[in-house]
Every structure is written in structure tokens, then in C-alpha cells.
Amino acid sequence: MGWKPRLWAGWRPNGVGEQKPNHYRDMARVAWANRAHPAYAYRVLTKGACDGCSLGVAGLHDWTIDGVHLCTTRLDLLELNTADAIDPLVLSDLAPLRSRTGGQLRALGRLGHPMRRRRGEAGFRRVSWDEALSVLAAGLRATTPARTALYLTSRGITNETYYVAAKASRALGVANIDSAARVCHAPSTVGLRQTIGVAATTCSLQDVIEAPLVVLWGSNPANNQPVFMKYLYLARKRGCRVVVVNPFLEPGLDRYWVPSNVESALFGTKMCDLHVPVRPGGDVALANAALQRLIARVAVDRTFVDAHTEGFDEMATALSGQDTDHLLALAGVDRPTLESFVDELARAGGAIHVWSMGITQHRGAADTVRGIVNLALAQGAVGRDGVGLMPIRGHSGVQGGAEMGAYATALPGGLPVDAEHAAGLAATWGFPVPDRPGLTAPEMVEAAGRGDIDVLWMSGGNFLDVLPDPRSVEAALGRVPLRVHQDVVVTRQMLVEGDDVVLLPVATRYEQEGGGTETTTERRIVFSPEIPRQVGEARSEWRLFADVANRVRPELRAAFSWPDNAHLRREIAEVVPLYAGIETLADTGDAVQWGGRHLAEDGVFPTASGRGRFTSLEPAEPQVPDGSFVVSTRRGKQFNSMVHGQVDPLTGAGRDAVFMDAADASALGVASGDRVRLRSDTGSLEGTVTLARLPARTLQVHWPEGNVLIAGGPDRREPQSKVPDYNAVVTVEPLEGAEPG
Ligand code: SF4
């Protein structure tokens, strides 16, 4: 396909002088950072499945596009895979480490040896694997399952590890197992399962390239799934239109330079045709208003609605009682913009709706997902080429973690936790399985704070950075009598003093014995082969979870004894029929996509009635006192909570930036670069004013730094999925002599 100058971002070669990432300089920096083991780094890049985001790539090629698939997120993560083990003495005195950032702790190197610290000791001392595992096994035996909690993050963890952890947890009677999918897309799981019967992306990445319209709701793939921008570039060359629904038009979604494409690398690509500047939490109102207008303009696909859905008439009746102007006021969107949005939807006749944390990390998140589903169903935008619902995942392990049952509210296969499904699984596994949902990640920490948890066993993760209100998280962690952290690097939560804290060094996904699989955001189960390397005494996690289960329940040894993990994959295929084919994967590039290219193919939904369900939704009224602002959390140069740069190359903003609209800044008497203090009921945060076009009385600060402003607790979560609401009401106080206006 020829070049398309009308899509160019500008005429300056490579966007010189523009605020944008310099991918080529970043690559040179990463090559230097990995100079100690260049051959190993090369093998990881050319043989392994990326341990970054959820798009998925094996080696340097994916299943969607010709040419190279690589981004700086993957390169930034490479250092974790090539670092050498830390000298254990570095951890013998924690005082000098306490002030270090997460990045500085990671720079120490790989965790190489089991270590232990008792209350009152200055730091960790090296112990044997046998001592470390004996402590954990004794702790598990000494308490009850209800006072035990297990959490796994998605830090490169494979499906094999998730599966064994999920099985080991249930073998110990522990229902309290959760993973990073909780604070990420749990509301998507709830909203999608109730409406379309399946909690996964309904289309494939190929559909993005073939889409007439992509609507990005509260997501920033330019930052979080960079190669998605290459798919979008290819789509735009074919005529795809792009709508960005977000309070802030992220610069990377406005214009992007795709480094591996000569045209885009040279002249950039305009990515956004329409920006809909919705207020935080205003998405349900916007979706309702858009659907009202689609109905009024007879732009609904009645044939699809009549043949394949239910609840449309009730929903439409409820919608007709809602005043459009009021909906627009709640959404913070003007009528011309709404009409432009509806024009785009109607002209395209369906879209790929992509959403992420800007949608899910709100108290009303599951309703917002239902609102997006309403729009898609009304246009028959499910189950065919070029359309679909895509809750895009940020991690390579999130989808698989939940589907392997490392989840408080689902058994393997995403099955509900109830008596019927627990009994079925018990018959398969040969031991009783808890038949009630367990504590979710935020509930685990709250239980710990009440003194209700005796053993907290974590694979990766960093509750101190990830959950709201870090002060109360730290206090809660300190109350747990036995904490076990298994990880590849040192994290800040490991430094929190407890009665007994044990560190277990584990292998990366690439070092893992027998390799392993991940499940991408398009439901593709992807194999990553073992790329052998031994760092200190690190062990493969699937072996580790099995070892602990065997120590605590030796009578179940047969259930936790696989000669290799190819046998384990065979078991996964039997226990989770969705994953049939996983047992055939053995080499780089091997993959199987569960559900095929489209879910709900031809409008047949996996619901009890076989139909997709509309939902009548009442938008929430915002509660923002006069003089206050709503602050939302945003991402910069980082991967999850791992900050990779103090300045975001896409925005030019530092980590302490307080994004603020010029009108609000003027009313406060502050200007770009001025210092301000934000105060919420939970805490305060100082930062630097960074002007950005935002809805009135809304602010953005970086996550996880902004977590000090965010309240935890049951009232501050989405009620069904339990995902925390990462937004807060704050006041803003100018500092350093700035004059209020
Ligand atoms: S876009 Fe995602 S999957 Fe692809 S290389 Fe980057 S981090 Fe890895």
C-alpha cells in the first residue's frame, strides 16, 4: 500500500524537535544496559514470548503482521532477564535500602538465594531452600485456610505456574487466591460475562487492522501496548477511523511515529479523528447518550438485535426517559461532539471498542463495560470481521492467570466458584475444592490489617505500590506473622518488617524448566521455550508450588508430581477444555487461539439463551464539592508499577506532574511549573503543575505515586468485581508563594 501524506503528522523527518520517544536512542541504551549477557539477551528477544504486555509476540514476530514486532517496553524489561544475582550481604542491613525507589531496588540485580528475616533483625540472612520451605510449610500447617492468602502478579508468570498455584491453593483448602487480573480488568470480567456470556476479547488483532472504526475508551496503547499503534497505523492506511474517548487526548494517540515503518517513522501518523473529552466517570452517560442518538437516527442493526439479543426494548424504554442534555452534562461532552461520535458509529456500522484502566478502575466500572456492550450489541458489532469488544490487557499473564483459576472468584476455565463446579473439580483433582469465593487482593490486605491473616504468600506483586493508601497497606503487611515473597528481584514490600519474612528466588519465564505459555489479549495461548540460565539458586515456580503442596499434604503427592511440564500442559488441557491444544505447544511461535478468531460468531452468544443481553443503565451523579477537583491516576514511562523513566517521552511530564487545565490553573492562580499540594481525605501529594486540556475541575497524577490520595475500603470499590476506584476528590493548594486567583 502506498504512502498516504494526508495521514502524516508533519514534515519534520522523524519528528525532530517534537515531544516524542526516540526509539532508536532507547534501543542503544538498552543494548548498553544488557551488555553483560548480550548473547542471552539476543536469545530472549529472538526465541522467547514477550513478558511485557498482552499483545503477544514470539521472538520478533507475531501472528498478525509481517515484519518485526518489538517495543521499548520489552527492551526495558530485558534487564530483569539478564541481570546477575545480588550478593546476599546487600540485604543484610535494610536501612540503606529503605529510601530507594522500586527502580533502584531492581537495579541491585536478581534475587539469587532464599533469605529470611525475623522481627528485630536489621536485614535478611541467607538460608537453605529446605529451611525456607520448611518455614512456609510449617506456617501453612499451623493455621487455617481462612487465615491464609496467596497472591500472584502477572510479572511474566506462565499459565503453568498459575495452574499449579491454583491447584496447590485449593489442595490446601485455601480459597483466598488472587492475581493481578483483579485490579486490572475484573469489572470487564463481570460486565462481559453477564452480557455476552464470556469474559474475553471477542475479536482478534487482525480485526483491528480490518476495522472501519476503532473506539479507544480510557486506554492508552501508545504507552501500554506500543505495537498496537502499528496495527492502528496499518488500519488507518486501509481507511480506519479512530475515536478517542478519554478526558485527555494522550499525545501518543493524537500522533505516533511507528519506528519499524519507514513512512510513519519519518513523518509520523495522525492517529485520532475525533476526541471525546469525557469526564472521569462520565462514560455510562456518554454511552447512553450515544445509544439514544443511534436509536433516534434509526442506526441500530435491528436484524441483529431481533435475532441475537434480549432486553433491547426495556433498555430503550429506560433510555427514552433520560434527558440527553442531562446525560451530556454528566459526561462533560457537548452536543456537537456527541453528534460527531454518533456520526462515526453510524457511518462505520460497528466498531472495535477497546477499553482499559480508564474504564475499569472506577466505582461504576462494570456498568460502564455494560454501556459499551450495549453500543456494540446495538450495531451487531460482535462475532464478525472488523468489529468486537476488546478489554485490552496490560500484562502478558493477566488473561491466563484468571483462566487458570488463580483468582478468588473463578475456578480454572473461568468457572464460577460454587458447589457444583467445585465438586466437579474435586472429582477431577482427587481432593476437596473450596466451593465459595475467597478474599480478593484488596480484601486480603484489609484482613491482614485486622490481624486475620497468618500467612501471606506472594509470587511477585507489590501491594505497597499497587493498592490504594500505601500507609495502611504497609501497616497491614507488618501485622502478618509470616510473609513469603517469591520473586525475581527485590521489591519495596519485602522490606516491611514482620514477625517472619522469607524471600524465595525464582526463575524468569525464560529460565523456567520446560518453558511455558501465556495467553494474549486475543486469547492466543503462546509458547515460550526454556532458554536455560541458572541465576543463583532460583527455582521454577511451577515446581515450587508443587513442592510446597507436597510438604503440607504429602498424601496428595500423586496430584503434584509431573515429570516435566509437558505432562503438566496435558493435564491443563484435560481440566480446562478451553485450552485444548496447549499440550501440543513446544517451540517458539507455537500457539493456539481458544475460541477462534471471533467469539459469539454469527451472533451466537455463550449465554443461557444464546443471546447477548442489553442492560438498562442509570448513570451516577458525580459528587464533587465546590472548590474540589476529581483526580485520576495515569501512567507514564512505566510497565505496571515499574517506573522506567522519570520523564514520560510521550508527554514530556515528570513523575510529579499534576495535569491541570489552563482555566483551572488560572482560577487557582498557578501556572505551568508551579508547585501545588493536593489533599484528599486519605493523604496529600505535592507536585508540579503541567498544563493539559482536561475537563473542568479534573486533574491527573501519575500512578502509583498518586495512590497516597486514594482511599481503600469496601465503599471505594466497584461492588461486584472489588476493583478499587483509583480516583479521588481533592483540594488544591498553591505552594511556594503562588497567588490564588
Ligand atoms: S507491544 Fe507488548 S507484546 Fe509487543 S513487544 Fe511491546 S510489550 Fe511485548
CSV table of N, CA, C and O in Angstrom, one decimal, residues 21 23 52-55 69-74 220-233 252 256-259 271 392 394 637-639 650:
chain,number,residue,atom,x,y,z
A,21,PRO,N,8.9,9.8,21.9
A,21,PRO,CA,10.0,8.9,22.2
A,21,PRO,C,11.0,8.9,21.1
A,21,PRO,O,10.7,9.0,19.9
A,23,HIS,N,12.9,6.1,19.8
A,23,HIS,CA,13.1,4.7,19.9
A,23,HIS,C,14.5,4.2,19.6
A,23,HIS,O,15.0,3.2,20.2
A,52,GLY,N,6.1,-8.7,28.4
A,52,GLY,CA,5.5,-7.4,28.7
A,52,GLY,C,4.0,-7.4,28.6
A,52,GLY,O,3.4,-8.1,29.4
A,53,CYS,N,3.5,-6.7,27.7
A,53,CYS,CA,2.0,-6.5,27.6
A,53,CYS,C,1.3,-7.7,27.0
A,53,CYS,O,2.0,-8.7,26.7
A,54,SER,N,0.1,-7.6,26.8
A,54,SER,CA,-0.7,-8.8,26.4
A,54,SER,C,-0.9,-8.9,24.9
A,54,SER,O,-1.7,-9.8,24.5
A,55,LEU,N,-0.3,-8.1,24.1
A,55,LEU,CA,-0.5,-8.3,22.7
A,55,LEU,C,0.1,-9.7,22.2
A,55,LEU,O,-0.5,-10.4,21.4
A,69,HIS,N,8.0,-7.2,15.3
A,69,HIS,CA,7.2,-6.7,16.4
A,69,HIS,C,8.1,-6.6,17.6
A,69,HIS,O,8.5,-7.6,18.2
A,70,LEU,N,8.4,-5.3,18.0
A,70,LEU,CA,9.3,-5.1,19.1
A,70,LEU,C,9.0,-3.7,19.7
A,70,LEU,O,8.6,-2.8,18.9
A,71,CYS,N,9.1,-3.5,21.0
A,71,CYS,CA,8.9,-2.1,21.5
A,71,CYS,C,9.8,-1.9,22.7
A,71,CYS,O,10.5,-2.8,23.2
A,72,THR,N,9.9,-0.7,23.1
A,72,THR,CA,10.8,-0.3,24.2
A,72,THR,C,10.4,-0.9,25.6
A,72,THR,O,11.2,-1.1,26.4
A,73,THR,N,9.1,-1.2,25.7
A,73,THR,CA,8.7,-1.8,27.0
A,73,THR,C,9.4,-3.2,27.1
A,73,THR,O,9.9,-3.5,28.2
A,74,ARG,N,9.4,-3.9,26.0
A,74,ARG,CA,10.0,-5.2,26.1
A,74,ARG,C,11.5,-5.1,26.3
A,74,ARG,O,12.1,-5.8,27.1
A,220,ASN,N,-4.7,3.8,26.7
A,220,ASN,CA,-3.6,4.5,26.0
A,220,ASN,C,-2.6,3.5,25.5
A,220,ASN,O,-1.5,3.3,26.0
A,221,PRO,N,-2.9,2.8,24.4
A,221,PRO,CA,-2.0,1.8,23.9
A,221,PRO,C,-0.7,2.3,23.4
A,221,PRO,O,0.3,1.6,23.4
A,222,ALA,N,-0.6,3.6,23.1
A,222,ALA,CA,0.7,4.2,22.7
A,222,ALA,C,1.7,4.0,23.8
A,222,ALA,O,2.9,3.8,23.6
A,223,ASN,N,1.2,4.0,25.0
A,223,ASN,CA,2.1,3.9,26.2
A,223,ASN,C,2.2,2.4,26.6
A,223,ASN,O,3.2,1.9,27.0
A,224,ASN,N,1.0,1.8,26.7
A,224,ASN,CA,0.9,0.5,27.4
A,224,ASN,C,1.0,-0.7,26.5
A,224,ASN,O,1.4,-1.8,26.9
A,225,GLN,N,0.6,-0.6,25.2
A,225,GLN,CA,0.7,-1.7,24.3
A,225,GLN,C,1.3,-1.2,22.9
A,225,GLN,O,0.6,-1.1,21.9
A,226,PRO,N,2.5,-0.7,22.9
A,226,PRO,CA,3.0,0.2,21.8
A,226,PRO,C,2.8,-0.4,20.4
A,226,PRO,O,2.5,0.3,19.5
A,227,VAL,N,2.9,-1.7,20.3
A,227,VAL,CA,2.8,-2.3,18.9
A,227,VAL,C,1.4,-2.2,18.4
A,227,VAL,O,1.1,-2.3,17.2
A,228,PHE,N,0.4,-2.0,19.3
A,228,PHE,CA,-0.9,-1.8,18.9
A,228,PHE,C,-1.0,-0.6,17.9
A,228,PHE,O,-1.8,-0.5,17.0
A,229,MET,N,-0.1,0.4,18.1
A,229,MET,CA,-0.1,1.6,17.3
A,229,MET,C,0.3,1.2,15.9
A,229,MET,O,-0.1,1.9,14.9
A,230,LYS,N,1.1,0.1,15.7
A,230,LYS,CA,1.5,-0.3,14.4
A,230,LYS,C,0.2,-0.9,13.7
A,230,LYS,O,0.0,-0.7,12.5
A,231,TYR,N,-0.5,-1.7,14.5
A,231,TYR,CA,-1.8,-2.3,13.9
A,231,TYR,C,-2.7,-1.1,13.5
A,231,TYR,O,-3.3,-1.2,12.5
A,232,LEU,N,-2.7,-0.1,14.4
A,232,LEU,CA,-3.6,1.0,14.1
A,232,LEU,C,-3.2,1.8,12.8
A,232,LEU,O,-4.0,2.3,12.0
A,233,TYR,N,-1.9,1.9,12.7
A,233,TYR,CA,-1.3,2.6,11.5
A,233,TYR,C,-1.7,1.8,10.3
A,233,TYR,O,-2.2,2.4,9.3
A,252,GLY,N,0.3,10.5,22.4
A,252,GLY,CA,0.6,9.3,21.6
A,252,GLY,C,-0.6,8.8,20.8
A,252,GLY,O,-0.4,8.0,19.9
A,256,TYR,N,1.6,9.5,16.2
A,256,TYR,CA,2.5,8.5,16.6
A,256,TYR,C,3.5,8.2,15.5
A,256,TYR,O,3.1,8.2,14.3
A,257,TRP,N,4.7,7.9,15.9
A,257,TRP,CA,5.8,7.6,15.0
A,257,TRP,C,6.1,6.1,15.1
A,257,TRP,O,6.6,5.7,16.2
A,258,VAL,N,5.6,5.2,14.2
A,258,VAL,CA,5.9,3.8,14.3
A,258,VAL,C,7.3,3.5,13.9
A,258,VAL,O,7.6,3.7,12.7
A,259,PRO,N,8.2,3.1,14.8
A,259,PRO,CA,9.6,3.1,14.4
A,259,PRO,C,9.9,2.0,13.4
A,259,PRO,O,10.9,2.2,12.7
A,271,MET,N,-3.3,9.8,14.3
A,271,MET,CA,-4.0,8.6,14.8
A,271,MET,C,-5.5,8.9,15.1
A,271,MET,O,-6.3,8.0,15.1
A,392,ILE,N,-8.5,-4.5,26.5
A,392,ILE,CA,-7.1,-4.8,26.3
A,392,ILE,C,-6.3,-4.9,27.6
A,392,ILE,O,-6.5,-4.1,28.5
A,394,GLY,N,-3.0,-5.3,30.0
A,394,GLY,CA,-1.7,-4.6,30.1
A,394,GLY,C,-0.5,-5.6,30.3
A,394,GLY,O,0.6,-5.3,30.1
A,637,LYS,N,6.1,6.7,31.7
A,637,LYS,CA,7.1,5.7,31.2
A,637,LYS,C,7.2,4.6,32.2
A,637,LYS,O,8.0,4.7,33.1
A,638,GLN,N,6.4,3.6,32.1
A,638,GLN,CA,6.4,2.5,33.1
A,638,GLN,C,5.7,1.3,32.5
A,638,GLN,O,5.1,1.3,31.5
A,639,PHE,N,6.0,0.2,33.2
A,639,PHE,CA,5.2,-1.1,32.9
A,639,PHE,C,4.6,-1.5,34.2
A,639,PHE,O,5.3,-1.8,35.2
A,650,LEU,N,6.3,10.6,25.9
A,650,LEU,CA,5.1,11.0,25.1
A,650,LEU,C,4.5,12.3,25.5
A,650,LEU,O,4.0,13.0,24.7
